[in-house]
mmCIF file of C-alpha atoms in Angstrom:
data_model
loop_
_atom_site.group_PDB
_atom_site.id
_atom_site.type_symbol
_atom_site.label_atom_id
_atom_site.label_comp_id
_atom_site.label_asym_id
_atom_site.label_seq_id
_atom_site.Cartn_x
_atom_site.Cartn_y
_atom_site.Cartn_z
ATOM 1 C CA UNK A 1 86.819 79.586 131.352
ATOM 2 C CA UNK A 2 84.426 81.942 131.894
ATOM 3 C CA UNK A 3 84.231 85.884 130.947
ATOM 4 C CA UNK A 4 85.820 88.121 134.203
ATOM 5 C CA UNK A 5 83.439 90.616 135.118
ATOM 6 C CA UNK A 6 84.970 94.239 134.178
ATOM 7 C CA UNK A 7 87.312 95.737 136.494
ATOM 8 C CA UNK A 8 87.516 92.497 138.882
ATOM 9 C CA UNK A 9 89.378 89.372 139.707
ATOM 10 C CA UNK A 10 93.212 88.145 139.492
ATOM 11 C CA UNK A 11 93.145 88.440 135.223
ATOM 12 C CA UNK A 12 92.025 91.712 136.059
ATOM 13 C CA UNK A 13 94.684 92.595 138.673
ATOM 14 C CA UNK A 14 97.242 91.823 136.006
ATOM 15 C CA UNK A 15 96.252 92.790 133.273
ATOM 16 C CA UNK A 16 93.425 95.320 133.278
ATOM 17 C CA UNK A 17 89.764 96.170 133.618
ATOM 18 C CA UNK A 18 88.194 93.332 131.414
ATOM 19 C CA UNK A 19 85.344 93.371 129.136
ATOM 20 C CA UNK A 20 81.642 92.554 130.803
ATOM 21 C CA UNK A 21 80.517 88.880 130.258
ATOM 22 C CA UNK A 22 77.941 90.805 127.800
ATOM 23 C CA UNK A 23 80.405 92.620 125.499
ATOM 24 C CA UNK A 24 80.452 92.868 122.137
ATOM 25 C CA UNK A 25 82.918 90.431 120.396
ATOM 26 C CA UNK A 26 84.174 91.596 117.081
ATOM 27 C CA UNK A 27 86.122 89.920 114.454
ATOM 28 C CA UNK A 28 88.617 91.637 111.578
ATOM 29 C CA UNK A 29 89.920 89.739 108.600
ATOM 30 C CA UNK A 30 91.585 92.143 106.083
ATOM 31 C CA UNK A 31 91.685 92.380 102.259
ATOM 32 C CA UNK A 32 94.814 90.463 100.467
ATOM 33 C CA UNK A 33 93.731 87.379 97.538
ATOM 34 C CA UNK A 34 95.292 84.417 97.887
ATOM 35 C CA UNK A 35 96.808 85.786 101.079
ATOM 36 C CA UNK A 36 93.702 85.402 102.847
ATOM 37 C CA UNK A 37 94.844 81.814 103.736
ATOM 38 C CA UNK A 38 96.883 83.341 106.601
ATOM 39 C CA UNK A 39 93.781 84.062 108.808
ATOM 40 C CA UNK A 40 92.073 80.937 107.708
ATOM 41 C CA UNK A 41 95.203 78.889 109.202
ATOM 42 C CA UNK A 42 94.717 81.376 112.792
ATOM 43 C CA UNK A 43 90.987 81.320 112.538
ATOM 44 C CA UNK A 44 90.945 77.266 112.181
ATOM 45 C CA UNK A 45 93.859 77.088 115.378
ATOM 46 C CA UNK A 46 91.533 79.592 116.902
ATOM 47 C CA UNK A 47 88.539 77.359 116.751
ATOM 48 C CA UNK A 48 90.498 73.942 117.817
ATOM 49 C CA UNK A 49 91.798 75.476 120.956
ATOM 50 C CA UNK A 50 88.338 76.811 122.188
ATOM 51 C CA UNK A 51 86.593 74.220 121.088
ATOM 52 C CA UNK A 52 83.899 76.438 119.365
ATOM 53 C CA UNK A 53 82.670 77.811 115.954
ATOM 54 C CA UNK A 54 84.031 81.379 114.989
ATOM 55 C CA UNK A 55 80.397 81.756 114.728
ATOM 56 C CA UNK A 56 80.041 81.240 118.649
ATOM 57 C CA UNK A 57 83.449 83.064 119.388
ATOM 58 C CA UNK A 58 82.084 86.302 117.751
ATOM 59 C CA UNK A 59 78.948 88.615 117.650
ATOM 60 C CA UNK A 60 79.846 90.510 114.510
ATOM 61 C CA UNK A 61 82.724 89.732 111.837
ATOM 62 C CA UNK A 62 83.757 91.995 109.719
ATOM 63 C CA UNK A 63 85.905 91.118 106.083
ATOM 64 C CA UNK A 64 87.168 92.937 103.121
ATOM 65 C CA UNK A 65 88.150 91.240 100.147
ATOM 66 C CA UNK A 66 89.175 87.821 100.461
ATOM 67 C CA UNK A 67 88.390 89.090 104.131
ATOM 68 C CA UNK A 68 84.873 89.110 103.043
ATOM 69 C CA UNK A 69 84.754 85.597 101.765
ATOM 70 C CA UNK A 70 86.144 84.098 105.434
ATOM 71 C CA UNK A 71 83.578 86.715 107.612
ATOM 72 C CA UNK A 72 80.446 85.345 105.226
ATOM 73 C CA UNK A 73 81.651 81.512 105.325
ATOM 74 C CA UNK A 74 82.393 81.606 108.565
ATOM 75 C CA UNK A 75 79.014 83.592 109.970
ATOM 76 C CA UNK A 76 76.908 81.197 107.789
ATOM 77 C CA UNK A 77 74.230 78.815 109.839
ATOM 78 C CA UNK A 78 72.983 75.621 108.405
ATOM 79 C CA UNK A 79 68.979 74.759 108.836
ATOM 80 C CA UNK A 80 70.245 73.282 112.438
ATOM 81 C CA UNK A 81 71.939 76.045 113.600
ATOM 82 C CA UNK A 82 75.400 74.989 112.764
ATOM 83 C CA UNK A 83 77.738 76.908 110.647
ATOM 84 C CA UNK A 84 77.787 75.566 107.410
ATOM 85 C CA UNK A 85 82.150 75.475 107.317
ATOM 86 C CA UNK A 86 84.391 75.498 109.939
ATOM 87 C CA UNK A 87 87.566 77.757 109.370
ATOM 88 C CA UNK A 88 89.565 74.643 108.627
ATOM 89 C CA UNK A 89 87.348 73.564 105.774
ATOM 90 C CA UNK A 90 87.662 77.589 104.488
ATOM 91 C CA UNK A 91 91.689 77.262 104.764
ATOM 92 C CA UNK A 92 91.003 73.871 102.432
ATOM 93 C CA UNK A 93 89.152 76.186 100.075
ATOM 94 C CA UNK A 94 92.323 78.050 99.160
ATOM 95 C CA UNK A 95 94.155 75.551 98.180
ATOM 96 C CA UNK A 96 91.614 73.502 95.891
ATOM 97 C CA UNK A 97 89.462 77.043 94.449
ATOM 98 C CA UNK A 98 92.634 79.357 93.800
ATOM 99 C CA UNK A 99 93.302 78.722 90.711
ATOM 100 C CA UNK A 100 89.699 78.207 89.818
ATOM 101 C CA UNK A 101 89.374 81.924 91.025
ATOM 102 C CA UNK A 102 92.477 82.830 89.494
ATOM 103 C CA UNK A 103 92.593 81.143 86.280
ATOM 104 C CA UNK A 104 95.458 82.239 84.539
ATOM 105 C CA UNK A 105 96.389 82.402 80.974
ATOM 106 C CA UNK A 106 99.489 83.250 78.580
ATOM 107 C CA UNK A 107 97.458 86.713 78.400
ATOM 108 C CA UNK A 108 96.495 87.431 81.780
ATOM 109 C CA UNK A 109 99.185 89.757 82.276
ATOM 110 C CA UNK A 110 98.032 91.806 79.193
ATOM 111 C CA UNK A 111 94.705 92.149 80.411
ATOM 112 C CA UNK A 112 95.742 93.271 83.803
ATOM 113 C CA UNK A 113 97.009 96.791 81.492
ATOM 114 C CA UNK A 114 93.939 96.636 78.952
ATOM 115 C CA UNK A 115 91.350 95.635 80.621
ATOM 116 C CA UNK A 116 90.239 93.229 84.259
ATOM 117 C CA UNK A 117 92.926 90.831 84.440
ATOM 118 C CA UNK A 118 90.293 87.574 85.514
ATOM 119 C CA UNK A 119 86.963 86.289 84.091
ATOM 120 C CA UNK A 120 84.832 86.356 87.449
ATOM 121 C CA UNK A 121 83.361 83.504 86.273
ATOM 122 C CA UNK A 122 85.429 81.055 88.309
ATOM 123 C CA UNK A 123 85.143 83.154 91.484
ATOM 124 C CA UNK A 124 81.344 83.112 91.170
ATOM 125 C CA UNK A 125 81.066 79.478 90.481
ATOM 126 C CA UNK A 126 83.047 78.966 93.939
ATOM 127 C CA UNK A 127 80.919 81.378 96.122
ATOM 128 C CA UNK A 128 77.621 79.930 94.286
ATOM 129 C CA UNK A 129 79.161 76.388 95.639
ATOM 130 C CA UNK A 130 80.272 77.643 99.337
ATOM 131 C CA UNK A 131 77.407 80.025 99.880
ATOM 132 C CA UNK A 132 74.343 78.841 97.975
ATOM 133 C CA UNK A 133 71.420 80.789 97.818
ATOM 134 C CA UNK A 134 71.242 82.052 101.234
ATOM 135 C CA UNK A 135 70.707 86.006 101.995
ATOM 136 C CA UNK A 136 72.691 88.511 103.784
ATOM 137 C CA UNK A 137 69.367 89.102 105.996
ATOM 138 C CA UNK A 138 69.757 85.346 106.978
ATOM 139 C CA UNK A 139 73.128 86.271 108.800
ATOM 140 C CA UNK A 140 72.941 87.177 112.067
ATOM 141 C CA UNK A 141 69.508 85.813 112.812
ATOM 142 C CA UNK A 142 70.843 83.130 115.658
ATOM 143 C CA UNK A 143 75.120 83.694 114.651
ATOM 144 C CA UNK A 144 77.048 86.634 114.122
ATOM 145 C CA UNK A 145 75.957 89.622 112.226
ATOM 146 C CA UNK A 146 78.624 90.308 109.346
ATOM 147 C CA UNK A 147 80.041 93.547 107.862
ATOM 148 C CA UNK A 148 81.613 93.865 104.742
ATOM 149 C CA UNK A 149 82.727 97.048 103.301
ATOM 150 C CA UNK A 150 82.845 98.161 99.280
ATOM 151 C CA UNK A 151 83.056 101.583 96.844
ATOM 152 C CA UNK A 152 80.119 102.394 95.522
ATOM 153 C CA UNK A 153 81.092 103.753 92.422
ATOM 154 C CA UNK A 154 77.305 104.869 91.179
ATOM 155 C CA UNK A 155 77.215 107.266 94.114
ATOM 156 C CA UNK A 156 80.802 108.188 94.761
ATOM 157 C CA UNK A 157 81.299 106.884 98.017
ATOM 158 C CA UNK A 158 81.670 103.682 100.827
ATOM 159 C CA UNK A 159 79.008 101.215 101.268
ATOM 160 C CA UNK A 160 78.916 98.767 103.902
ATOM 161 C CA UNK A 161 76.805 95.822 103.528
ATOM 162 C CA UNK A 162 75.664 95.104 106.912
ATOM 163 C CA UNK A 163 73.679 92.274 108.131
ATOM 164 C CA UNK A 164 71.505 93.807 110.322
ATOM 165 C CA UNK A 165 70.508 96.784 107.601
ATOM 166 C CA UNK A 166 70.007 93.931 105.408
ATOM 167 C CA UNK A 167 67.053 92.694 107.517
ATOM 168 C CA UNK A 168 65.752 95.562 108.799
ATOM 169 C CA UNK A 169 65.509 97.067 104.874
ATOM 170 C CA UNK A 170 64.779 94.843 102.140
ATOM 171 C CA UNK A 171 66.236 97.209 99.767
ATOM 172 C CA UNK A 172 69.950 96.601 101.421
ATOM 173 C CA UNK A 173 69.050 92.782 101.294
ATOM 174 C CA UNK A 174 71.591 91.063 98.287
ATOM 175 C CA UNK A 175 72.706 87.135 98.094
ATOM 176 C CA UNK A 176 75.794 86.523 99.849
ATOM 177 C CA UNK A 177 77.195 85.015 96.813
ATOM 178 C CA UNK A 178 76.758 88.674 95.761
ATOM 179 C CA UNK A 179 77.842 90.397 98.565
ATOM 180 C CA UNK A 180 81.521 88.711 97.998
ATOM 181 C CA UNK A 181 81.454 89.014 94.707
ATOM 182 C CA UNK A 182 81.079 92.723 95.106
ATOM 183 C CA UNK A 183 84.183 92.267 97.933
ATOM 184 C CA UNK A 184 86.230 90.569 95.734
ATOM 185 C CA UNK A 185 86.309 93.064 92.799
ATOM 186 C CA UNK A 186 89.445 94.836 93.146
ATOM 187 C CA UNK A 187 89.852 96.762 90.139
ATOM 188 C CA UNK A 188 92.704 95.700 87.833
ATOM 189 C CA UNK A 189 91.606 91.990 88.778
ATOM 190 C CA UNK A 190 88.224 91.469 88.584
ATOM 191 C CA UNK A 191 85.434 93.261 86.992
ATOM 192 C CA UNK A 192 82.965 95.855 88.762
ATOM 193 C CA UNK A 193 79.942 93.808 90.601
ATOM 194 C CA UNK A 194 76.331 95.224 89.585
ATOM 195 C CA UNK A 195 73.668 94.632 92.326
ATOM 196 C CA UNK A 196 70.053 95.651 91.258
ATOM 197 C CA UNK A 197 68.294 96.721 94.311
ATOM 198 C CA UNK A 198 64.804 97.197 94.569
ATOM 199 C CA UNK A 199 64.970 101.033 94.144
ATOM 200 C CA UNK A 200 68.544 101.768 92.852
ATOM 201 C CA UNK A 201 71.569 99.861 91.277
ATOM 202 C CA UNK A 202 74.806 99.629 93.137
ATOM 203 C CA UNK A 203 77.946 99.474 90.860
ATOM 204 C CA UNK A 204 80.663 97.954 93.531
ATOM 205 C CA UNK A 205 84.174 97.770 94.113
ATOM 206 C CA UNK A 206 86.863 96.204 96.493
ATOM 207 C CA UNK A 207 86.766 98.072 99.421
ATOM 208 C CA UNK A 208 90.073 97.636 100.255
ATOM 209 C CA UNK A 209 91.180 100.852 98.378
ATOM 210 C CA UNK A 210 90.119 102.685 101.920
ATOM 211 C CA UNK A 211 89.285 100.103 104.720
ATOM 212 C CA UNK A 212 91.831 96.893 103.732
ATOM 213 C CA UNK A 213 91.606 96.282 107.537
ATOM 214 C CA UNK A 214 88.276 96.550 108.517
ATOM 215 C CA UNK A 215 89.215 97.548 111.854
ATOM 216 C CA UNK A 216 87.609 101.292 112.374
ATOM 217 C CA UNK A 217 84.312 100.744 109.876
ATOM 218 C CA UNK A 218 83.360 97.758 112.272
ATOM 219 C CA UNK A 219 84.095 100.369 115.390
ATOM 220 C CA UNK A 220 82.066 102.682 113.842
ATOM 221 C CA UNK A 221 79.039 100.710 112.551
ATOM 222 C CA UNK A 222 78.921 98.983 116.132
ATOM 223 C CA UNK A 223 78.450 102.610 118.022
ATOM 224 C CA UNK A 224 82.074 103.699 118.449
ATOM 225 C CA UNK A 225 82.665 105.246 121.241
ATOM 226 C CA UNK A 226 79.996 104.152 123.565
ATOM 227 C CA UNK A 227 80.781 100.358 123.144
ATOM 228 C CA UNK A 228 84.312 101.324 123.722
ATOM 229 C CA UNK A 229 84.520 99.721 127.074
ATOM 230 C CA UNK A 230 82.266 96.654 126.306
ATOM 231 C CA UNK A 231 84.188 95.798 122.955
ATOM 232 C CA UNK A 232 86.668 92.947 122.219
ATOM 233 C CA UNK A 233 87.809 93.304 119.060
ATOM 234 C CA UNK A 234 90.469 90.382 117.169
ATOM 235 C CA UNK A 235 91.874 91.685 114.007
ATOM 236 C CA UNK A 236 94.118 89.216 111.571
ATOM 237 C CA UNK A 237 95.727 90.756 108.743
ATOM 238 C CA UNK A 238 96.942 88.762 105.486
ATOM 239 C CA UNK A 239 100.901 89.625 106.135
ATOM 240 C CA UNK A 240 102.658 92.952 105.501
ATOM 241 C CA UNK A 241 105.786 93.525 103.872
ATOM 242 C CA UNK A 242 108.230 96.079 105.558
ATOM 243 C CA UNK A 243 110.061 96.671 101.956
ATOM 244 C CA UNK A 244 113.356 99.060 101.496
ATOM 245 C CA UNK A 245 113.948 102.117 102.890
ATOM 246 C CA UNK A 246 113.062 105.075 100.459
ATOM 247 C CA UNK A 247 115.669 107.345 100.904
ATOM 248 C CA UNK A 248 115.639 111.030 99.522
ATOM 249 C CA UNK A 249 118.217 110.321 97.188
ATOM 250 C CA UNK A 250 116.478 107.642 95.390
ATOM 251 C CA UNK A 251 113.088 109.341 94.904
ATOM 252 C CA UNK A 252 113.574 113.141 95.180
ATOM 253 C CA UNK A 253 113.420 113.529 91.343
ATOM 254 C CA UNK A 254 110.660 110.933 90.886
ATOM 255 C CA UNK A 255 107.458 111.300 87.696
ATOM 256 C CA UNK A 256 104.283 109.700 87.811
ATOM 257 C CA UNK A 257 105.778 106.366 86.607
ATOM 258 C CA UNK A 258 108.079 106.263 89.571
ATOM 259 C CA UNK A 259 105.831 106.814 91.961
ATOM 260 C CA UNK A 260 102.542 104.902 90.872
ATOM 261 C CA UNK A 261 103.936 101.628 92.352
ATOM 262 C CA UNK A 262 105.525 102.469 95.568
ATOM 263 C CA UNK A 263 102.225 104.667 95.798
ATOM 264 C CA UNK A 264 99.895 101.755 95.813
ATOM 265 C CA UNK A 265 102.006 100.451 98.506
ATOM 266 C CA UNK A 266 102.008 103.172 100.856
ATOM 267 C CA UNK A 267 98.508 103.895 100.734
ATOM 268 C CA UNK A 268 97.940 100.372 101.571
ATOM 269 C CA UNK A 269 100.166 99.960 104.266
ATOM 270 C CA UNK A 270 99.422 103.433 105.902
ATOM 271 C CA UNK A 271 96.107 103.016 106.214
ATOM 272 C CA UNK A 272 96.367 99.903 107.425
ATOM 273 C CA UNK A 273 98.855 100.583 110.185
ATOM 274 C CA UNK A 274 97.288 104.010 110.703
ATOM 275 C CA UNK A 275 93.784 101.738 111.571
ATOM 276 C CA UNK A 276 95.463 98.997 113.291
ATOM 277 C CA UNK A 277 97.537 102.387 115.724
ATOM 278 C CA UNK A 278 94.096 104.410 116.285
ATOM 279 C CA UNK A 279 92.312 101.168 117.394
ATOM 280 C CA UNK A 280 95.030 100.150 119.861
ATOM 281 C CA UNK A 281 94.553 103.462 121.312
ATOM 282 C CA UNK A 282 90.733 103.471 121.636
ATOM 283 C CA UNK A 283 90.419 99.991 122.513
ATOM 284 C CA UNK A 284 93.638 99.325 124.324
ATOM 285 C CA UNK A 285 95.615 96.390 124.889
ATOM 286 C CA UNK A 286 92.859 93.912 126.854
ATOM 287 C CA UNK A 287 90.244 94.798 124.222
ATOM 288 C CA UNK A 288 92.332 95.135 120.794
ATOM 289 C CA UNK A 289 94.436 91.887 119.256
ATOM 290 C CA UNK A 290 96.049 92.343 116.119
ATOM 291 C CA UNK A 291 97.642 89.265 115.021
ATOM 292 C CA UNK A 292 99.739 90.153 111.703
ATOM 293 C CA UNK A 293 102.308 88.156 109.898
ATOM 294 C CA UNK A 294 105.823 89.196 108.297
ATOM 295 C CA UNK A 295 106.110 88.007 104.890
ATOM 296 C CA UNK A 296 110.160 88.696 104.815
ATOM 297 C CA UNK A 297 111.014 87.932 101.040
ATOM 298 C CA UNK A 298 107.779 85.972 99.696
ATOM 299 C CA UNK A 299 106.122 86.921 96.674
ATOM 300 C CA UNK A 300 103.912 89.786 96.815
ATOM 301 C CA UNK A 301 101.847 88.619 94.156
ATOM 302 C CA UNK A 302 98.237 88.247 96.122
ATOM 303 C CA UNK A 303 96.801 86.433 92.410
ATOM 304 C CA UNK A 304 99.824 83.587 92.508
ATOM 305 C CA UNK A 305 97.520 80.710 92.444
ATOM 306 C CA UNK A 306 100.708 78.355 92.653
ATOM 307 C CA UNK A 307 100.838 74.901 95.101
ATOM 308 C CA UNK A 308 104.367 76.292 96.123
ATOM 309 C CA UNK A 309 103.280 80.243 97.216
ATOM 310 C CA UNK A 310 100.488 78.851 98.848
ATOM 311 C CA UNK A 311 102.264 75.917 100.799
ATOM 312 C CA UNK A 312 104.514 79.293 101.858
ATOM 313 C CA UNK A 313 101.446 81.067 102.780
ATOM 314 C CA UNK A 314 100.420 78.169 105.069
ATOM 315 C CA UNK A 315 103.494 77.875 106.584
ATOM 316 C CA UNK A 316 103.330 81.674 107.067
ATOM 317 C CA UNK A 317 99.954 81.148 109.098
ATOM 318 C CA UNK A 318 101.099 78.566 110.995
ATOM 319 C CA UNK A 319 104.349 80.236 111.978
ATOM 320 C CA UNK A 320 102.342 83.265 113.250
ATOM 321 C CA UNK A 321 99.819 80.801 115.264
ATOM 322 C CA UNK A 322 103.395 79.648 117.040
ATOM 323 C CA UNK A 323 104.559 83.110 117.695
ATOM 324 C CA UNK A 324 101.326 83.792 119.127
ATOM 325 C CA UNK A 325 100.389 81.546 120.917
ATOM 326 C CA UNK A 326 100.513 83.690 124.800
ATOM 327 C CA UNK A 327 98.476 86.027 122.737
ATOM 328 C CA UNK A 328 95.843 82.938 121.357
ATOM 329 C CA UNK A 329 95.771 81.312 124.347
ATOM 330 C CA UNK A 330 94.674 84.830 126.003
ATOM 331 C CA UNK A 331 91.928 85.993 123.281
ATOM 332 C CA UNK A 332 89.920 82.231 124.332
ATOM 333 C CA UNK A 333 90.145 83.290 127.461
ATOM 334 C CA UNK A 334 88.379 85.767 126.709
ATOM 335 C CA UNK A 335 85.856 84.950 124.215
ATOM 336 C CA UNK A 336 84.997 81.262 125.259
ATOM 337 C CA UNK A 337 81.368 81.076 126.606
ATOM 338 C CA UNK A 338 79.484 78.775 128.268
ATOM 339 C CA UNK A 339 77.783 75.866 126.701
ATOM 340 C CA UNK A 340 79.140 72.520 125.262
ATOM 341 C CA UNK A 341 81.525 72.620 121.973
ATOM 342 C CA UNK A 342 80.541 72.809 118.534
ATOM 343 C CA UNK A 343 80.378 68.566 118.122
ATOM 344 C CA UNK A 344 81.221 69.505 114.186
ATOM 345 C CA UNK A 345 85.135 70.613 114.523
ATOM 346 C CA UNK A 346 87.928 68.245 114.595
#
């Protein structure tokens, strides 16, 4: 079906001023290890009801974390123009690389206190195989442009690899084997990732510690506020948990130790919602989908390589593709273009 002109027709009547057939469409995928395999199991529903590629559904996509490693697979061309995995092949990549990635030991636990819990060899043997030797600056070319945000811990402050910098300035220009390596190193887990540029050295870090949703750096990158009204922005998270109540009486004479944990949590969450709540309000409800899952009681473990927590995880994504399906159904409406279907998806 084709895009409704802004402020026009019976879709409009309904349900609001649309987007312009020209609009920027924007894709989120937040931060959350083997969790990750959520939006894979939307993202691959997502591209066998429209038909099409995520790489012809979206102009830009956007990824922290594992995040990162779906926005770069996903926005990836061949040498014909096709993208070099479809989000089905990516949700496939979960279940045979986890463990590879997070290749555990009698004395992984140990290292988590003493030093990075994981060798990052086994994650960088699995980008070097998905990803090859291709560029950042080769993103975005004829597919999406891709943004995926990191702490720079060399100069104190966010960096956002962006596709477009990357081929307008050499010096912002890494290997997207690289790039996600950088993504992926969430401290505790995986080492820091050292990129040499061609005038400066980038010492890198998850950036989920202050954008796990990706939501509002994407917003911002793309112009904010004057692309406001010709923005469509889809944002899948990697499942939240609600957790108990914390009532006065059970923290009001909490230490350090006490709070460290629940800490971790909270920032996470909050900023997360806090994104997800701000968006909704700039964007509104025709131009802003968050699709999120409730994990309930499941393990919040995002390293548990395990067949079992991720045949949950699965389930978990394809529960949420069922809930949402009014809400699927209407996000193809509005990002299907013209032009015949990708001939490579099942």
């Amino acid at each position: 079906m084709p895009d409704v002109p802004a402020g026009g027709g019976m879709y409009a009547a309904a349900h609001g001023a649309q987007p312009r057939a020209g609009s920027t469409r924007v894709l989120c995928i937040d931060g959350g290890g083997v969790r990750g395999l959520i939006p894979a199991v939307v993202l691959a529903d997502l591209e066998r009801r429209s038909g099409r590629s995520i790489a012809r559904l979206f102009d830009v996509v956007a990824g922290t974390s594992t995040g990162a490693i779906l926005a770069v697979g996903l926005a990836a061309l061949d040498a014909k123009g096709l993208p070099r995995h479809t989000a089905e092949e990516l949700r496939q990549m979960y279940h045979r690389h986890s463990t590879t990635i997070f290749a555990r030991s009698s004395l992984h636990r140990l290292r988590g206190v003493v030093r990075e819990r994981y060798s990052a060899t086994g994650l960088e043997g699995v980008l070097s195989h998905y990803l090859g030797d291709l560029r950042l600056s080769d993103i975005g070319q004829v597919g999406p442009d891709v943004l995926v945000p990191t702490y720079d811990l060399m100069a104190r402050r966010p960096y956002l690899f962006d596709s477009r910098m990357a081929r307008a300035d050499p010096d912002h220009d890494y290997l997207l084997r690289d790039v996600v390596r950088a993504a992926a190193a969430a401290p505790t887990y995986f080492e820091p990732a050292v990129l040499e540029g061609r005038t400066e050295t980038r010492v890198l870090i998850d950036g989920g510690l202050f954008a796990n949703n990706p939501g509002m750096c994407a917003f911002a990158a793309l112009g904010g506020g004057q692309l406001a009204g010709d923005m469509v922005m889809v944002s899948i998270g990697t499942g939240s948990h609600e957790g108990e109540p914390l009532t006065f009486e059970h923290v009001h004479d909490w230490g350090i130790a006490q709070w460290f944990l629940p800490m971790l949590s909270i920032t996470h969450d909050g900023l997360a919602q806090s994104i997800d709540e701000q968006l909704a309000q700039l964007l509104g409800p025709t131009r802003y989908h968050r699709l999120q899952a409730p994990l309930g009681h499941m393990r919040r473990d995002l390293d548990d390589p395990s067949p079992e927590h991720l045949a949950d995880l699965d389930r978990c994504g394809v529960d949420l593709v069922t809930r949402s399906d009014a809400a699927l159904e209407e996000i193809v409406e509005l990002l299907v273009r013209r032009g015949p279907p990708d001939f490579r998806l099942p």
